[in-house]
JSON list of C-alpha atoms in Angstrom, two decimals:
[
{"chain": "A", "resi": 166, "resn": "UNK", "atom": "CA", "xyz": [153.09, 145.80, 80.60]},
{"chain": "A", "resi": 167, "resn": "UNK", "atom": "CA", "xyz": [152.20, 142.07, 78.81]},
{"chain": "A", "resi": 168, "resn": "UNK", "atom": "CA", "xyz": [149.04, 141.08, 80.73]},
{"chain": "A", "resi": 169, "resn": "UNK", "atom": "CA", "xyz": [148.89, 137.85, 81.91]},
{"chain": "A", "resi": 170, "resn": "UNK", "atom": "CA", "xyz": [145.76, 136.20, 83.97]},
{"chain": "A", "resi": 171, "resn": "UNK", "atom": "CA", "xyz": [147.47, 135.61, 87.17]},
{"chain": "A", "resi": 172, "resn": "UNK", "atom": "CA", "xyz": [148.37, 139.28, 87.05]},
{"chain": "A", "resi": 173, "resn": "UNK", "atom": "CA", "xyz": [152.06, 140.25, 88.75]},
{"chain": "A", "resi": 174, "resn": "UNK", "atom": "CA", "xyz": [154.18, 143.16, 88.31]},
{"chain": "A", "resi": 175, "resn": "UNK", "atom": "CA", "xyz": [152.99, 143.39, 84.60]},
{"chain": "A", "resi": 176, "resn": "UNK", "atom": "CA", "xyz": [149.13, 143.54, 85.43]},
{"chain": "A", "resi": 177, "resn": "UNK", "atom": "CA", "xyz": [150.30, 145.92, 88.42]},
{"chain": "A", "resi": 178, "resn": "UNK", "atom": "CA", "xyz": [152.39, 148.11, 85.52]},
{"chain": "A", "resi": 179, "resn": "UNK", "atom": "CA", "xyz": [148.75, 148.54, 83.27]},
{"chain": "A", "resi": 180, "resn": "UNK", "atom": "CA", "xyz": [147.55, 149.77, 86.17]},
{"chain": "A", "resi": 181, "resn": "UNK", "atom": "CA", "xyz": [150.16, 152.56, 86.45]},
{"chain": "A", "resi": 182, "resn": "UNK", "atom": "CA", "xyz": [149.93, 152.81, 83.02]},
{"chain": "A", "resi": 183, "resn": "UNK", "atom": "CA", "xyz": [146.42, 152.75, 82.34]},
{"chain": "A", "resi": 184, "resn": "UNK", "atom": "CA", "xyz": [147.24, 150.46, 79.39]},
{"chain": "A", "resi": 185, "resn": "UNK", "atom": "CA", "xyz": [148.73, 147.27, 78.56]},
{"chain": "A", "resi": 186, "resn": "UNK", "atom": "CA", "xyz": [150.74, 146.49, 76.25]},
{"chain": "A", "resi": 187, "resn": "UNK", "atom": "CA", "xyz": [151.89, 143.06, 74.19]},
{"chain": "A", "resi": 188, "resn": "UNK", "atom": "CA", "xyz": [154.75, 142.85, 72.16]},
{"chain": "A", "resi": 189, "resn": "UNK", "atom": "CA", "xyz": [155.20, 139.19, 70.53]},
{"chain": "A", "resi": 190, "resn": "UNK", "atom": "CA", "xyz": [154.23, 137.05, 73.12]},
{"chain": "A", "resi": 191, "resn": "UNK", "atom": "CA", "xyz": [150.09, 136.60, 71.62]},
{"chain": "A", "resi": 192, "resn": "UNK", "atom": "CA", "xyz": [151.56, 136.75, 67.46]},
{"chain": "A", "resi": 193, "resn": "UNK", "atom": "CA", "xyz": [155.40, 137.11, 66.71]},
{"chain": "A", "resi": 194, "resn": "UNK", "atom": "CA", "xyz": [155.99, 140.90, 64.99]},
{"chain": "A", "resi": 195, "resn": "UNK", "atom": "CA", "xyz": [152.87, 142.10, 66.09]},
{"chain": "A", "resi": 196, "resn": "UNK", "atom": "CA", "xyz": [152.51, 144.60, 69.07]},
{"chain": "A", "resi": 197, "resn": "UNK", "atom": "CA", "xyz": [148.78, 145.21, 70.95]},
{"chain": "A", "resi": 198, "resn": "UNK", "atom": "CA", "xyz": [147.94, 148.64, 72.66]},
{"chain": "A", "resi": 199, "resn": "UNK", "atom": "CA", "xyz": [144.40, 147.65, 75.29]},
{"chain": "A", "resi": 200, "resn": "UNK", "atom": "CA", "xyz": [143.04, 149.81, 77.60]},
{"chain": "A", "resi": 201, "resn": "UNK", "atom": "CA", "xyz": [140.11, 148.35, 80.26]},
{"chain": "A", "resi": 202, "resn": "UNK", "atom": "CA", "xyz": [136.25, 149.32, 80.38]},
{"chain": "A", "resi": 203, "resn": "UNK", "atom": "CA", "xyz": [135.42, 149.39, 83.80]},
{"chain": "A", "resi": 204, "resn": "UNK", "atom": "CA", "xyz": [131.55, 149.46, 85.47]},
{"chain": "A", "resi": 205, "resn": "UNK", "atom": "CA", "xyz": [130.45, 152.25, 87.81]},
{"chain": "A", "resi": 206, "resn": "UNK", "atom": "CA", "xyz": [132.17, 150.67, 90.49]},
{"chain": "A", "resi": 207, "resn": "UNK", "atom": "CA", "xyz": [135.58, 150.74, 89.21]},
{"chain": "A", "resi": 208, "resn": "UNK", "atom": "CA", "xyz": [135.88, 146.97, 88.11]},
{"chain": "A", "resi": 209, "resn": "UNK", "atom": "CA", "xyz": [136.79, 145.48, 84.74]},
{"chain": "A", "resi": 210, "resn": "UNK", "atom": "CA", "xyz": [134.18, 144.56, 82.01]},
{"chain": "A", "resi": 211, "resn": "UNK", "atom": "CA", "xyz": [135.27, 144.38, 79.27]},
{"chain": "A", "resi": 212, "resn": "UNK", "atom": "CA", "xyz": [138.44, 145.68, 76.62]},
{"chain": "A", "resi": 213, "resn": "UNK", "atom": "CA", "xyz": [139.29, 147.59, 73.74]},
{"chain": "A", "resi": 214, "resn": "UNK", "atom": "CA", "xyz": [142.83, 146.64, 72.11]},
{"chain": "A", "resi": 215, "resn": "UNK", "atom": "CA", "xyz": [144.36, 147.28, 68.38]},
{"chain": "A", "resi": 216, "resn": "UNK", "atom": "CA", "xyz": [147.10, 145.47, 67.32]},
{"chain": "A", "resi": 217, "resn": "UNK", "atom": "CA", "xyz": [149.64, 145.95, 64.40]},
{"chain": "A", "resi": 218, "resn": "UNK", "atom": "CA", "xyz": [152.92, 144.56, 62.61]},
{"chain": "A", "resi": 219, "resn": "UNK", "atom": "CA", "xyz": [155.83, 145.70, 65.76]},
{"chain": "A", "resi": 220, "resn": "UNK", "atom": "CA", "xyz": [157.36, 148.00, 62.86]},
{"chain": "A", "resi": 221, "resn": "UNK", "atom": "CA", "xyz": [154.95, 150.06, 62.62]},
{"chain": "A", "resi": 222, "resn": "UNK", "atom": "CA", "xyz": [154.14, 150.46, 66.62]},
{"chain": "A", "resi": 223, "resn": "UNK", "atom": "CA", "xyz": [156.49, 153.73, 67.06]},
{"chain": "A", "resi": 224, "resn": "UNK", "atom": "CA", "xyz": [156.44, 155.55, 70.07]},
{"chain": "A", "resi": 225, "resn": "UNK", "atom": "CA", "xyz": [154.40, 158.25, 68.66]},
{"chain": "A", "resi": 226, "resn": "UNK", "atom": "CA", "xyz": [152.19, 156.05, 67.27]},
{"chain": "A", "resi": 227, "resn": "UNK", "atom": "CA", "xyz": [151.86, 154.06, 70.84]},
{"chain": "A", "resi": 228, "resn": "UNK", "atom": "CA", "xyz": [151.05, 157.62, 71.94]},
{"chain": "A", "resi": 229, "resn": "UNK", "atom": "CA", "xyz": [148.39, 158.54, 69.48]},
{"chain": "A", "resi": 230, "resn": "UNK", "atom": "CA", "xyz": [146.51, 155.07, 69.56]},
{"chain": "A", "resi": 231, "resn": "UNK", "atom": "CA", "xyz": [146.19, 155.42, 73.46]},
{"chain": "A", "resi": 232, "resn": "UNK", "atom": "CA", "xyz": [144.50, 158.61, 73.23]},
{"chain": "A", "resi": 233, "resn": "UNK", "atom": "CA", "xyz": [142.65, 157.01, 70.81]},
{"chain": "A", "resi": 234, "resn": "UNK", "atom": "CA", "xyz": [141.54, 153.91, 72.95]},
{"chain": "A", "resi": 235, "resn": "UNK", "atom": "CA", "xyz": [141.73, 155.64, 76.25]},
{"chain": "A", "resi": 236, "resn": "UNK", "atom": "CA", "xyz": [138.44, 157.93, 74.37]},
{"chain": "A", "resi": 237, "resn": "UNK", "atom": "CA", "xyz": [136.96, 154.80, 73.18]},
{"chain": "A", "resi": 238, "resn": "UNK", "atom": "CA", "xyz": [137.16, 153.12, 76.16]},
{"chain": "A", "resi": 239, "resn": "UNK", "atom": "CA", "xyz": [135.31, 156.09, 78.19]},
{"chain": "A", "resi": 240, "resn": "UNK", "atom": "CA", "xyz": [132.73, 156.34, 75.97]},
{"chain": "A", "resi": 241, "resn": "UNK", "atom": "CA", "xyz": [131.86, 153.05, 76.07]},
{"chain": "A", "resi": 242, "resn": "UNK", "atom": "CA", "xyz": [131.73, 153.18, 79.85]},
{"chain": "A", "resi": 243, "resn": "UNK", "atom": "CA", "xyz": [129.03, 156.05, 79.58]},
{"chain": "A", "resi": 244, "resn": "UNK", "atom": "CA", "xyz": [127.04, 154.46, 77.41]},
{"chain": "A", "resi": 245, "resn": "UNK", "atom": "CA", "xyz": [127.07, 151.63, 80.34]},
{"chain": "A", "resi": 246, "resn": "UNK", "atom": "CA", "xyz": [126.49, 153.91, 83.15]},
{"chain": "A", "resi": 247, "resn": "UNK", "atom": "CA", "xyz": [123.48, 155.49, 81.07]}
]
């Protein structure tokens, strides 16, 4: 789901998926995958993301990177609550 500042169906899908994907809208032939960082109240306060040449962002790589981004976001969220 490509997330735009105005929200809409893309933002709703990113919330369902737990991550957002940008396929070429920020830069041609680049795919980015990101996750929100939320505070204790669940409000977004930042994000972590990774970008790659689109041909290298295979479905298996997306799964692996999403797991790593989720762990990174959780670590940052824990630090914010400490």
